């Protein structure tokens, strides 16, 4: 097997174990994963089609939603096809460079997702706290700049990782105890001083999650204050109702991250498959649930979907 052949600096390929300890259940585990992936593809592609087809939806909120749907498609498609190949075909081998590319896309688009959720919080803040200036503040050039800033930040932070991993010798085997090439899972196979990789990985994760989440919380503090100052209860419900979908997207994205982080610290002796299943849940759940949240809670999207079904009936 080519994974055993090793060059001077790194193996030609790694072997992805899948879910350690649950190898005998891979086929059964793959069924909900495959179903979730199909839902993510259908849901996010439908969202993108509706937003592109309806010019009335070419507004900041929906343009940010289109960015989120695109990111979710890339995130799930970066890992799930290979994961299903492991479960169904026992195709565990992944070349060294393909592993680095998968890791780069996985972590980069996770950072982009966090940035887009922050941008969506800013959109809701402007819409509720500064409604008269909404169209003058959130112009299309600004939205493009926000999108480019999200991509630039992610690429800048993640570009060093593949180069840092290329410099190591891998003397601890080629078996990655995971379903995909996650940074720390690859680092564990490396020889030499990996402290910088460990510190850099933790620092980036903390910087992104803490900073973005802090600004999201601040946005909602201002939003809540503005909503409570509205005269009628109906106006309050209507104003805060426009935030429900975004709050759902935030919870679907950050809740698995927080749970996984707590589990790593509280349940360090938990079986490896517990942490891996949580990591997979983080990758699969937001792309699957976000289109459902926005489809159900956003009237314009819901109406457009219903109109498509009515046309089919006619």
mmCIF file with all atom_site columns, N, CA and C in Angstrom, residues 68 72 75 109-121 153 204-217 220 245-263 278 281-283 285-287 289-290 293:
data_model
loop_
_atom_site.group_PDB
_atom_site.id
_atom_site.type_symbol
_atom_site.label_atom_id
_atom_site.label_alt_id
_atom_site.label_comp_id
_atom_site.label_asym_id
_atom_site.label_entity_id
_atom_site.label_seq_id
_atom_site.pdbx_PDB_ins_code
_atom_site.Cartn_x
_atom_site.Cartn_y
_atom_site.Cartn_z
_atom_site.occupancy
_atom_site.B_iso_or_equiv
_atom_site.pdbx_formal_charge
_atom_site.auth_seq_id
_atom_site.auth_comp_id
_atom_site.auth_asym_id
_atom_site.auth_atom_id
_atom_site.pdbx_PDB_model_num
ATOM 1   N N  . UNK A 1 68  ? -23.478 32.115 3.333  1.00 0.00 ? 68  UNK A N  1
ATOM 2   C CA . UNK A 1 68  ? -23.524 31.046 4.331  1.00 0.00 ? 68  UNK A CA 1
ATOM 3   C C  . UNK A 1 68  ? -23.853 29.706 3.685  1.00 0.00 ? 68  UNK A C  1
ATOM 4   N N  . UNK A 1 72  ? -21.492 26.395 3.633  1.00 0.00 ? 72  UNK A N  1
ATOM 5   C CA . UNK A 1 72  ? -21.987 25.117 4.147  1.00 0.00 ? 72  UNK A CA 1
ATOM 6   C C  . UNK A 1 72  ? -21.855 24.001 3.116  1.00 0.00 ? 72  UNK A C  1
ATOM 7   N N  . UNK A 1 75  ? -18.101 23.137 3.066  1.00 0.00 ? 75  UNK A N  1
ATOM 8   C CA . UNK A 1 75  ? -17.711 22.455 4.306  1.00 0.00 ? 75  UNK A CA 1
ATOM 9   C C  . UNK A 1 75  ? -18.140 20.995 4.306  1.00 0.00 ? 75  UNK A C  1
ATOM 10  N N  . UNK A 1 109 ? -12.878 27.381 5.649  1.00 0.00 ? 109 UNK A N  1
ATOM 11  C CA . UNK A 1 109 ? -14.311 27.653 5.483  1.00 0.00 ? 109 UNK A CA 1
ATOM 12  C C  . UNK A 1 109 ? -15.047 27.683 6.823  1.00 0.00 ? 109 UNK A C  1
ATOM 13  N N  . UNK A 1 110 ? -14.517 27.010 7.838  1.00 0.00 ? 110 UNK A N  1
ATOM 14  C CA . UNK A 1 110 ? -15.088 27.139 9.184  1.00 0.00 ? 110 UNK A CA 1
ATOM 15  C C  . UNK A 1 110 ? -14.905 28.564 9.691  1.00 0.00 ? 110 UNK A C  1
ATOM 16  N N  . UNK A 1 111 ? -13.728 29.143 9.428  1.00 0.00 ? 111 UNK A N  1
ATOM 17  C CA . UNK A 1 111 ? -13.456 30.532 9.825  1.00 0.00 ? 111 UNK A CA 1
ATOM 18  C C  . UNK A 1 111 ? -14.340 31.491 9.032  1.00 0.00 ? 111 UNK A C  1
ATOM 19  N N  . UNK A 1 112 ? -14.508 31.223 7.733  1.00 0.00 ? 112 UNK A N  1
ATOM 20  C CA . UNK A 1 112 ? -15.390 32.065 6.910  1.00 0.00 ? 112 UNK A CA 1
ATOM 21  C C  . UNK A 1 112 ? -16.823 32.017 7.424  1.00 0.00 ? 112 UNK A C  1
ATOM 22  N N  . UNK A 1 113 ? -17.286 30.840 7.829  1.00 0.00 ? 113 UNK A N  1
ATOM 23  C CA . UNK A 1 113 ? -18.649 30.710 8.342  1.00 0.00 ? 113 UNK A CA 1
ATOM 24  C C  . UNK A 1 113 ? -18.846 31.587 9.571  1.00 0.00 ? 113 UNK A C  1
ATOM 25  N N  . UNK A 1 114 ? -17.869 31.588 10.457 1.00 0.00 ? 114 UNK A N  1
ATOM 26  C CA . UNK A 1 114 ? -17.951 32.420 11.652 1.00 0.00 ? 114 UNK A CA 1
ATOM 27  C C  . UNK A 1 114 ? -18.018 33.902 11.277 1.00 0.00 ? 114 UNK A C  1
ATOM 28  N N  . UNK A 1 115 ? -17.229 34.300 10.279 1.00 0.00 ? 115 UNK A N  1
ATOM 29  C CA . UNK A 1 115 ? -17.218 35.701 9.833  1.00 0.00 ? 115 UNK A CA 1
ATOM 30  C C  . UNK A 1 115 ? -18.563 36.099 9.221  1.00 0.00 ? 115 UNK A C  1
ATOM 31  N N  . UNK A 1 116 ? -19.168 35.201 8.442  1.00 0.00 ? 116 UNK A N  1
ATOM 32  C CA . UNK A 1 116 ? -20.451 35.507 7.811  1.00 0.00 ? 116 UNK A CA 1
ATOM 33  C C  . UNK A 1 116 ? -21.557 35.611 8.865  1.00 0.00 ? 116 UNK A C  1
ATOM 34  N N  . UNK A 1 117 ? -21.523 34.760 9.876  1.00 0.00 ? 117 UNK A N  1
ATOM 35  C CA . UNK A 1 117 ? -22.499 34.858 10.962 1.00 0.00 ? 117 UNK A CA 1
ATOM 36  C C  . UNK A 1 117 ? -22.361 36.191 11.695 1.00 0.00 ? 117 UNK A C  1
ATOM 37  N N  . UNK A 1 118 ? -21.128 36.650 11.855 1.00 0.00 ? 118 UNK A N  1
ATOM 38  C CA . UNK A 1 118 ? -20.897 37.971 12.461 1.00 0.00 ? 118 UNK A CA 1
ATOM 39  C C  . UNK A 1 118 ? -21.449 39.071 11.558 1.00 0.00 ? 118 UNK A C  1
ATOM 40  N N  . UNK A 1 119 ? -21.221 38.958 10.246 1.00 0.00 ? 119 UNK A N  1
ATOM 41  C CA . UNK A 1 119 ? -21.748 39.945 9.298  1.00 0.00 ? 119 UNK A CA 1
ATOM 42  C C  . UNK A 1 119 ? -23.275 39.975 9.326  1.00 0.00 ? 119 UNK A C  1
ATOM 43  N N  . UNK A 1 120 ? -23.883 38.809 9.480  1.00 0.00 ? 120 UNK A N  1
ATOM 44  C CA . UNK A 1 120 ? -25.348 38.738 9.551  1.00 0.00 ? 120 UNK A CA 1
ATOM 45  C C  . UNK A 1 120 ? -25.869 39.389 10.835 1.00 0.00 ? 120 UNK A C  1
ATOM 46  N N  . UNK A 1 121 ? -25.094 39.280 11.920 1.00 0.00 ? 121 UNK A N  1
ATOM 47  C CA . UNK A 1 121 ? -25.462 39.966 13.161 1.00 0.00 ? 121 UNK A CA 1
ATOM 48  C C  . UNK A 1 121 ? -25.394 41.480 12.966 1.00 0.00 ? 121 UNK A C  1
ATOM 49  N N  . UNK A 1 153 ? -9.231  36.864 5.684  1.00 0.00 ? 153 UNK A N  1
ATOM 50  C CA . UNK A 1 153 ? -8.878  36.494 7.061  1.00 0.00 ? 153 UNK A CA 1
ATOM 51  C C  . UNK A 1 153 ? -8.665  34.985 7.189  1.00 0.00 ? 153 UNK A C  1
ATOM 52  N N  . UNK A 1 204 ? -5.617  30.419 17.133 1.00 0.00 ? 204 UNK A N  1
ATOM 53  C CA . UNK A 1 204 ? -6.521  30.796 16.034 1.00 0.00 ? 204 UNK A CA 1
ATOM 54  C C  . UNK A 1 204 ? -7.962  30.450 16.389 1.00 0.00 ? 204 UNK A C  1
ATOM 55  N N  . UNK A 1 205 ? -8.170  29.241 16.920 1.00 0.00 ? 205 UNK A N  1
ATOM 56  C CA . UNK A 1 205 ? -9.525  28.810 17.284 1.00 0.00 ? 205 UNK A CA 1
ATOM 57  C C  . UNK A 1 205 ? -10.124 29.735 18.343 1.00 0.00 ? 205 UNK A C  1
ATOM 58  N N  . UNK A 1 206 ? -9.346  30.051 19.371 1.00 0.00 ? 206 UNK A N  1
ATOM 59  C CA . UNK A 1 206 ? -9.839  30.923 20.441 1.00 0.00 ? 206 UNK A CA 1
ATOM 60  C C  . UNK A 1 206 ? -10.092 32.333 19.917 1.00 0.00 ? 206 UNK A C  1
ATOM 61  N N  . UNK A 1 207 ? -9.179  32.820 19.071 1.00 0.00 ? 207 UNK A N  1
ATOM 62  C CA . UNK A 1 207 ? -9.300  34.166 18.512 1.00 0.00 ? 207 UNK A CA 1
ATOM 63  C C  . UNK A 1 207 ? -10.584 34.296 17.700 1.00 0.00 ? 207 UNK A C  1
ATOM 64  N N  . UNK A 1 208 ? -10.827 33.311 16.843 1.00 0.00 ? 208 UNK A N  1
ATOM 65  C CA . UNK A 1 208 ? -12.001 33.363 15.961 1.00 0.00 ? 208 UNK A CA 1
ATOM 66  C C  . UNK A 1 208 ? -13.289 33.227 16.765 1.00 0.00 ? 208 UNK A C  1
ATOM 67  N N  . UNK A 1 209 ? -13.386 32.161 17.562 1.00 0.00 ? 209 UNK A N  1
ATOM 68  C CA . UNK A 1 209 ? -14.634 31.880 18.281 1.00 0.00 ? 209 UNK A CA 1
ATOM 69  C C  . UNK A 1 209 ? -14.940 32.983 19.291 1.00 0.00 ? 209 UNK A C  1
ATOM 70  N N  . UNK A 1 210 ? -13.941 33.338 20.113 1.00 0.00 ? 210 UNK A N  1
ATOM 71  C CA . UNK A 1 210 ? -14.171 34.324 21.180 1.00 0.00 ? 210 UNK A CA 1
ATOM 72  C C  . UNK A 1 210 ? -14.465 35.704 20.590 1.00 0.00 ? 210 UNK A C  1
ATOM 73  N N  . UNK A 1 211 ? -13.635 36.136 19.623 1.00 0.00 ? 211 UNK A N  1
ATOM 74  C CA . UNK A 1 211 ? -13.804 37.483 19.069 1.00 0.00 ? 211 UNK A CA 1
ATOM 75  C C  . UNK A 1 211 ? -15.113 37.611 18.303 1.00 0.00 ? 211 UNK A C  1
ATOM 76  N N  . UNK A 1 212 ? -15.385 36.673 17.413 1.00 0.00 ? 212 UNK A N  1
ATOM 77  C CA . UNK A 1 212 ? -16.611 36.753 16.615 1.00 0.00 ? 212 UNK A CA 1
ATOM 78  C C  . UNK A 1 212 ? -17.848 36.627 17.494 1.00 0.00 ? 212 UNK A C  1
ATOM 79  N N  . UNK A 1 213 ? -17.821 35.685 18.420 1.00 0.00 ? 213 UNK A N  1
ATOM 80  C CA . UNK A 1 213 ? -18.970 35.491 19.293 1.00 0.00 ? 213 UNK A CA 1
ATOM 81  C C  . UNK A 1 213 ? -19.191 36.701 20.200 1.00 0.00 ? 213 UNK A C  1
ATOM 82  N N  . UNK A 1 214 ? -18.107 37.324 20.629 1.00 0.00 ? 214 UNK A N  1
ATOM 83  C CA . UNK A 1 214 ? -18.216 38.527 21.467 1.00 0.00 ? 214 UNK A CA 1
ATOM 84  C C  . UNK A 1 214 ? -18.941 39.643 20.707 1.00 0.00 ? 214 UNK A C  1
ATOM 85  N N  . UNK A 1 215 ? -18.554 39.864 19.450 1.00 0.00 ? 215 UNK A N  1
ATOM 86  C CA . UNK A 1 215 ? -19.190 40.917 18.651 1.00 0.00 ? 215 UNK A CA 1
ATOM 87  C C  . UNK A 1 215 ? -20.648 40.570 18.317 1.00 0.00 ? 215 UNK A C  1
ATOM 88  N N  . UNK A 1 216 ? -20.929 39.278 18.117 1.00 0.00 ? 216 UNK A N  1
ATOM 89  C CA . UNK A 1 216 ? -22.314 38.851 17.882 1.00 0.00 ? 216 UNK A CA 1
ATOM 90  C C  . UNK A 1 216 ? -23.162 39.153 19.115 1.00 0.00 ? 216 UNK A C  1
ATOM 91  N N  . UNK A 1 217 ? -22.638 38.820 20.295 1.00 0.00 ? 217 UNK A N  1
ATOM 92  C CA . UNK A 1 217 ? -23.365 39.078 21.550 1.00 0.00 ? 217 UNK A CA 1
ATOM 93  C C  . UNK A 1 217 ? -23.574 40.574 21.749 1.00 0.00 ? 217 UNK A C  1
ATOM 94  N N  . UNK A 1 220 ? -26.380 41.828 19.605 1.00 0.00 ? 220 UNK A N  1
ATOM 95  C CA . UNK A 1 220 ? -27.702 41.473 20.115 1.00 0.00 ? 220 UNK A CA 1
ATOM 96  C C  . UNK A 1 220 ? -28.058 42.211 21.406 1.00 0.00 ? 220 UNK A C  1
ATOM 97  N N  . UNK A 1 245 ? -34.190 33.565 12.792 1.00 0.00 ? 245 UNK A N  1
ATOM 98  C CA . UNK A 1 245 ? -33.448 32.664 11.900 1.00 0.00 ? 245 UNK A CA 1
ATOM 99  C C  . UNK A 1 245 ? -31.951 32.766 12.149 1.00 0.00 ? 245 UNK A C  1
ATOM 100 N N  . UNK A 1 246 ? -31.469 33.995 12.314 1.00 0.00 ? 246 UNK A N  1
ATOM 101 C CA . UNK A 1 246 ? -30.036 34.188 12.536 1.00 0.00 ? 246 UNK A CA 1
ATOM 102 C C  . UNK A 1 246 ? -29.609 33.608 13.875 1.00 0.00 ? 246 UNK A C  1
ATOM 103 N N  . UNK A 1 247 ? -30.428 33.790 14.894 1.00 0.00 ? 247 UNK A N  1
ATOM 104 C CA . UNK A 1 247 ? -30.116 33.208 16.207 1.00 0.00 ? 247 UNK A CA 1
ATOM 105 C C  . UNK A 1 247 ? -30.067 31.682 16.106 1.00 0.00 ? 247 UNK A C  1
ATOM 106 N N  . UNK A 1 248 ? -30.993 31.104 15.337 1.00 0.00 ? 248 UNK A N  1
ATOM 107 C CA . UNK A 1 248 ? -30.981 29.656 15.119 1.00 0.00 ? 248 UNK A CA 1
ATOM 108 C C  . UNK A 1 248 ? -29.710 29.196 14.441 1.00 0.00 ? 248 UNK A C  1
ATOM 109 N N  . UNK A 1 249 ? -29.255 29.960 13.425 1.00 0.00 ? 249 UNK A N  1
ATOM 110 C CA . UNK A 1 249 ? -28.005 29.618 12.721 1.00 0.00 ? 249 UNK A CA 1
ATOM 111 C C  . UNK A 1 249 ? -26.803 29.709 13.658 1.00 0.00 ? 249 UNK A C  1
ATOM 112 N N  . UNK A 1 250 ? -26.780 30.722 14.512 1.00 0.00 ? 250 UNK A N  1
ATOM 113 C CA . UNK A 1 250 ? -25.681 30.879 15.479 1.00 0.00 ? 250 UNK A CA 1
ATOM 114 C C  . UNK A 1 250 ? -25.654 29.695 16.444 1.00 0.00 ? 250 UNK A C  1
ATOM 115 N N  . UNK A 1 251 ? -26.840 29.340 16.960 1.00 0.00 ? 251 UNK A N  1
ATOM 116 C CA . UNK A 1 251 ? -26.917 28.222 17.908 1.00 0.00 ? 251 UNK A CA 1
ATOM 117 C C  . UNK A 1 251 ? -26.501 26.909 17.247 1.00 0.00 ? 251 UNK A C  1
ATOM 118 N N  . UNK A 1 252 ? -26.932 26.698 15.997 1.00 0.00 ? 252 UNK A N  1
ATOM 119 C CA . UNK A 1 252 ? -26.589 25.448 15.304 1.00 0.00 ? 252 UNK A CA 1
ATOM 120 C C  . UNK A 1 252 ? -25.103 25.345 15.017 1.00 0.00 ? 252 UNK A C  1
ATOM 121 N N  . UNK A 1 253 ? -24.424 26.487 14.883 1.00 0.00 ? 253 UNK A N  1
ATOM 122 C CA . UNK A 1 253 ? -22.988 26.492 14.581 1.00 0.00 ? 253 UNK A CA 1
ATOM 123 C C  . UNK A 1 253 ? -22.142 26.438 15.839 1.00 0.00 ? 253 UNK A C  1
ATOM 124 N N  . UNK A 1 254 ? -22.460 27.292 16.799 1.00 0.00 ? 254 UNK A N  1
ATOM 125 C CA . UNK A 1 254 ? -21.595 27.426 17.971 1.00 0.00 ? 254 UNK A CA 1
ATOM 126 C C  . UNK A 1 254 ? -21.884 26.415 19.075 1.00 0.00 ? 254 UNK A C  1
ATOM 127 N N  . UNK A 1 255 ? -23.109 25.899 19.169 1.00 0.00 ? 255 UNK A N  1
ATOM 128 C CA . UNK A 1 255 ? -23.416 24.934 20.227 1.00 0.00 ? 255 UNK A CA 1
ATOM 129 C C  . UNK A 1 255 ? -22.551 23.676 20.131 1.00 0.00 ? 255 UNK A C  1
ATOM 130 N N  . UNK A 1 256 ? -22.414 23.039 18.936 1.00 0.00 ? 256 UNK A N  1
ATOM 131 C CA . UNK A 1 256 ? -21.519 21.876 18.859 1.00 0.00 ? 256 UNK A CA 1
ATOM 132 C C  . UNK A 1 256 ? -20.075 22.219 19.199 1.00 0.00 ? 256 UNK A C  1
ATOM 133 N N  . UNK A 1 257 ? -19.619 23.434 18.845 1.00 0.00 ? 257 UNK A N  1
ATOM 134 C CA . UNK A 1 257 ? -18.247 23.852 19.161 1.00 0.00 ? 257 UNK A CA 1
ATOM 135 C C  . UNK A 1 257 ? -18.053 23.918 20.665 1.00 0.00 ? 257 UNK A C  1
ATOM 136 N N  . UNK A 1 258 ? -19.009 24.545 21.352 1.00 0.00 ? 258 UNK A N  1
ATOM 137 C CA . UNK A 1 258 ? -18.927 24.684 22.813 1.00 0.00 ? 258 UNK A CA 1
ATOM 138 C C  . UNK A 1 258 ? -18.994 23.317 23.484 1.00 0.00 ? 258 UNK A C  1
ATOM 139 N N  . UNK A 1 259 ? -19.917 22.459 23.034 1.00 0.00 ? 259 UNK A N  1
ATOM 140 C CA . UNK A 1 259 ? -20.052 21.120 23.618 1.00 0.00 ? 259 UNK A CA 1
ATOM 141 C C  . UNK A 1 259 ? -18.771 20.325 23.436 1.00 0.00 ? 259 UNK A C  1
ATOM 142 N N  . UNK A 1 260 ? -18.206 20.377 22.218 1.00 0.00 ? 260 UNK A N  1
ATOM 143 C CA . UNK A 1 260 ? -16.956 19.662 21.933 1.00 0.00 ? 260 UNK A CA 1
ATOM 144 C C  . UNK A 1 260 ? -15.819 20.178 22.801 1.00 0.00 ? 260 UNK A C  1
ATOM 145 N N  . UNK A 1 261 ? -15.732 21.500 22.956 1.00 0.00 ? 261 UNK A N  1
ATOM 146 C CA . UNK A 1 261 ? -14.683 22.098 23.777 1.00 0.00 ? 261 UNK A CA 1
ATOM 147 C C  . UNK A 1 261 ? -14.816 21.680 25.236 1.00 0.00 ? 261 UNK A C  1
ATOM 148 N N  . UNK A 1 262 ? -16.054 21.697 25.739 1.00 0.00 ? 262 UNK A N  1
ATOM 149 C CA . UNK A 1 262 ? -16.296 21.284 27.134 1.00 0.00 ? 262 UNK A CA 1
ATOM 150 C C  . UNK A 1 262 ? -15.955 19.808 27.313 1.00 0.00 ? 262 UNK A C  1
ATOM 151 N N  . UNK A 1 263 ? -16.348 18.972 26.351 1.00 0.00 ? 263 UNK A N  1
ATOM 152 C CA . UNK A 1 263 ? -16.076 17.536 26.430 1.00 0.00 ? 263 UNK A CA 1
ATOM 153 C C  . UNK A 1 263 ? -14.583 17.247 26.461 1.00 0.00 ? 263 UNK A C  1
ATOM 154 N N  . UNK A 1 278 ? -18.743 14.055 17.808 1.00 0.00 ? 278 UNK A N  1
ATOM 155 C CA . UNK A 1 278 ? -19.074 15.459 18.046 1.00 0.00 ? 278 UNK A CA 1
ATOM 156 C C  . UNK A 1 278 ? -18.511 16.355 16.946 1.00 0.00 ? 278 UNK A C  1
ATOM 157 N N  . UNK A 1 281 ? -20.611 15.900 13.939 1.00 0.00 ? 281 UNK A N  1
ATOM 158 C CA . UNK A 1 281 ? -21.886 16.586 14.165 1.00 0.00 ? 281 UNK A CA 1
ATOM 159 C C  . UNK A 1 281 ? -21.743 18.073 13.881 1.00 0.00 ? 281 UNK A C  1
ATOM 160 N N  . UNK A 1 282 ? -20.608 18.662 14.279 1.00 0.00 ? 282 UNK A N  1
ATOM 161 C CA . UNK A 1 282 ? -20.359 20.086 14.022 1.00 0.00 ? 282 UNK A CA 1
ATOM 162 C C  . UNK A 1 282 ? -20.303 20.372 12.526 1.00 0.00 ? 282 UNK A C  1
ATOM 163 N N  . UNK A 1 283 ? -19.738 19.447 11.747 1.00 0.00 ? 283 UNK A N  1
ATOM 164 C CA . UNK A 1 283 ? -19.615 19.653 10.301 1.00 0.00 ? 283 UNK A CA 1
ATOM 165 C C  . UNK A 1 283 ? -20.933 19.427 9.569  1.00 0.00 ? 283 UNK A C  1
ATOM 166 N N  . UNK A 1 285 ? -24.327 19.180 11.069 1.00 0.00 ? 285 UNK A N  1
ATOM 167 C CA . UNK A 1 285 ? -25.580 19.741 11.572 1.00 0.00 ? 285 UNK A CA 1
ATOM 168 C C  . UNK A 1 285 ? -25.888 21.134 11.018 1.00 0.00 ? 285 UNK A C  1
ATOM 169 N N  . UNK A 1 286 ? -24.953 22.110 11.085 1.00 0.00 ? 286 UNK A N  1
ATOM 170 C CA . UNK A 1 286 ? -25.285 23.443 10.547 1.00 0.00 ? 286 UNK A CA 1
ATOM 171 C C  . UNK A 1 286 ? -25.659 23.443 9.065  1.00 0.00 ? 286 UNK A C  1
ATOM 172 N N  . UNK A 1 287 ? -24.890 22.785 8.165  1.00 0.00 ? 287 UNK A N  1
ATOM 173 C CA . UNK A 1 287 ? -25.297 22.779 6.755  1.00 0.00 ? 287 UNK A CA 1
ATOM 174 C C  . UNK A 1 287 ? -26.663 22.141 6.516  1.00 0.00 ? 287 UNK A C  1
ATOM 175 N N  . UNK A 1 289 ? -29.254 21.985 8.903  1.00 0.00 ? 289 UNK A N  1
ATOM 176 C CA . UNK A 1 289 ? -30.358 22.661 9.603  1.00 0.00 ? 289 UNK A CA 1
ATOM 177 C C  . UNK A 1 289 ? -30.551 24.116 9.175  1.00 0.00 ? 289 UNK A C  1
ATOM 178 N N  . UNK A 1 290 ? -29.481 24.799 8.742  1.00 0.00 ? 290 UNK A N  1
ATOM 179 C CA . UNK A 1 290 ? -29.616 26.219 8.395  1.00 0.00 ? 290 UNK A CA 1
ATOM 180 C C  . UNK A 1 290 ? -30.637 26.484 7.289  1.00 0.00 ? 290 UNK A C  1
ATOM 181 N N  . UNK A 1 293 ? -34.069 26.191 8.871  1.00 0.00 ? 293 UNK A N  1
ATOM 182 C CA . UNK A 1 293 ? -34.373 27.332 9.747  1.00 0.00 ? 293 UNK A CA 1
ATOM 183 C C  . UNK A 1 293 ? -34.816 28.528 8.910  1.00 0.00 ? 293 UNK A C  1
#
